[in-house]
Coordinates of C-alpha atoms in Angstrom, one line a residue:
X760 CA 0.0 0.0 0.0
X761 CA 1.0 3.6 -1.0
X762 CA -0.2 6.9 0.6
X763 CA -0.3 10.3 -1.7
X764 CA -1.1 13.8 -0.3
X765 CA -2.5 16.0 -2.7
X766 CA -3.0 19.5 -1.7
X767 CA -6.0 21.1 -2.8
X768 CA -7.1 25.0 -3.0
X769 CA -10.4 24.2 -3.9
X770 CA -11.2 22.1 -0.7
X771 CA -12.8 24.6 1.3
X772 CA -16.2 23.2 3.4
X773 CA -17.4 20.1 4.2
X774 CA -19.4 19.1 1.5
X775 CA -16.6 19.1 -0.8
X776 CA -14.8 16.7 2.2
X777 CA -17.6 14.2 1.4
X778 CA -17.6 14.8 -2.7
X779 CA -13.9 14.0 -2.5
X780 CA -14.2 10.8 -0.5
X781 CA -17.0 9.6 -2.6
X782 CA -14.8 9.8 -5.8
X783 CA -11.5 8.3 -4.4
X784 CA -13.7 5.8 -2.7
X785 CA -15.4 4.6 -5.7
X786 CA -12.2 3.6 -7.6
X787 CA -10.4 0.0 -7.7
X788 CA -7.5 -0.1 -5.3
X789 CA -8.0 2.8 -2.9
X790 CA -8.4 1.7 0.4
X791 CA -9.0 4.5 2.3
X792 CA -8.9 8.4 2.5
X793 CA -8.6 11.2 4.6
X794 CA -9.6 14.9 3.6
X795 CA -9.4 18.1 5.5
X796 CA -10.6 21.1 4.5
X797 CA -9.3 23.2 6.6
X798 CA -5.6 22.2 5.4
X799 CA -6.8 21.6 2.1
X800 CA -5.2 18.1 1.7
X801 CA -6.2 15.0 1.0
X802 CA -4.2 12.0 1.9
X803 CA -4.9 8.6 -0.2
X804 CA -4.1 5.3 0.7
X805 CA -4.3 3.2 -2.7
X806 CA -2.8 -0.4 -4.0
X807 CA -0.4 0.4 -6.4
X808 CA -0.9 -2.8 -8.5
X809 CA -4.6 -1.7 -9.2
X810 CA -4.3 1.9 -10.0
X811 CA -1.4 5.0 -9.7
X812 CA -1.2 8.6 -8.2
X813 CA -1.5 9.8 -11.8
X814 CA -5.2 8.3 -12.1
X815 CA -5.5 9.6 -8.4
X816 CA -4.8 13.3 -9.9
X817 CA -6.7 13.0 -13.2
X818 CA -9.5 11.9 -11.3
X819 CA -9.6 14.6 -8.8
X820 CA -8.7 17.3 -11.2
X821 CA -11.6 16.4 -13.5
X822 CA -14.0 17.0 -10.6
X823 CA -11.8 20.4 -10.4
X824 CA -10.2 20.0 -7.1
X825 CA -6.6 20.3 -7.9
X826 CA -6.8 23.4 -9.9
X827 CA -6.7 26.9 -8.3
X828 CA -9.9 28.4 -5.9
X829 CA -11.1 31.6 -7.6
X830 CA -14.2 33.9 -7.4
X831 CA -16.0 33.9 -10.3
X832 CA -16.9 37.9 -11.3
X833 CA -20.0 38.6 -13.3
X834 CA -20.0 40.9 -16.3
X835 CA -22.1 44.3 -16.3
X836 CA -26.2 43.6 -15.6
X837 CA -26.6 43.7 -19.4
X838 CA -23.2 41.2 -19.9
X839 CA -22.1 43.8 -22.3
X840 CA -18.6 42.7 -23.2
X841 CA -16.9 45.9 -22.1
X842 CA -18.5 45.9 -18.6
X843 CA -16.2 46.0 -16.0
X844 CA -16.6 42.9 -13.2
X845 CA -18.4 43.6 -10.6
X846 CA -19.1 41.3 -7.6
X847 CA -22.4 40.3 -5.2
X848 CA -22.0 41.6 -2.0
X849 CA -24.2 39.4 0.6
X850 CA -25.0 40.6 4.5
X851 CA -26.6 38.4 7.1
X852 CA -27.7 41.0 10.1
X853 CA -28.4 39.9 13.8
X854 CA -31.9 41.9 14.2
X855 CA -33.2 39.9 11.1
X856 CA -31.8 36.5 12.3
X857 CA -32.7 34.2 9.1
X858 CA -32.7 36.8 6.3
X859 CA -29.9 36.9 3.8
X860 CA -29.8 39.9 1.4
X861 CA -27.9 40.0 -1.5
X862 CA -27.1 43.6 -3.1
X863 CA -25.0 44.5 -6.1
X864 CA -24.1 48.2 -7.6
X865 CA -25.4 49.0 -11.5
X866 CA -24.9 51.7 -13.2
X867 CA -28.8 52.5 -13.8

């Protein structure tokens, strides 16, 4: 048995903890896995004779783990192409306890 740490930017809550176990679980030869996301690793434990850290890595990269975390920006409200970015700003306020608002700024 061989062990493989990958580390992984775009490991960052729990449900991508399970997502990530599910897919290394389900292939031949790995025997067991641990994820963190708060280190954003994941540490594989896999038979070498049935399968290699390079199927590991394709594997995880498909699901887009292994590539960089980034924050998608949105274009303009109209998507005009020369819109600048802009980002959704979202506020969660103690007085209104289970009310989420989500703003952004356009220029109408």
């Amino acid at each position: 048995m061989k062990t493989k740490r990958f580390e992984m930017p775009a490991l960052y809550a729990d449900h991508h903890v399970a997502e990530v176990r599910r897919i290394l679980l389900a292939l031949s030869g790995v025997t067991e896995v641990y994820a963190s996301s708060a280190f954003q690793i994941v540490d594989v434990t896999y038979d070498e004779k049935k399968i290699n850290d390079l199927e590991l890595a394709v594997k995880l990269d498909e699901a887009g783990y292994l590539g960089e975390w980034s924050v998608p920006a949105e274009k303009g409200a109209d998507n005009a192409p020369e819109a600048a970015p802009f980002f959704r700003h979202s506020a969660v306020y103690e007085t209104t306890k289970k009310t989420v608002a989500f703003a952004q700024q356009v220029a109408y």
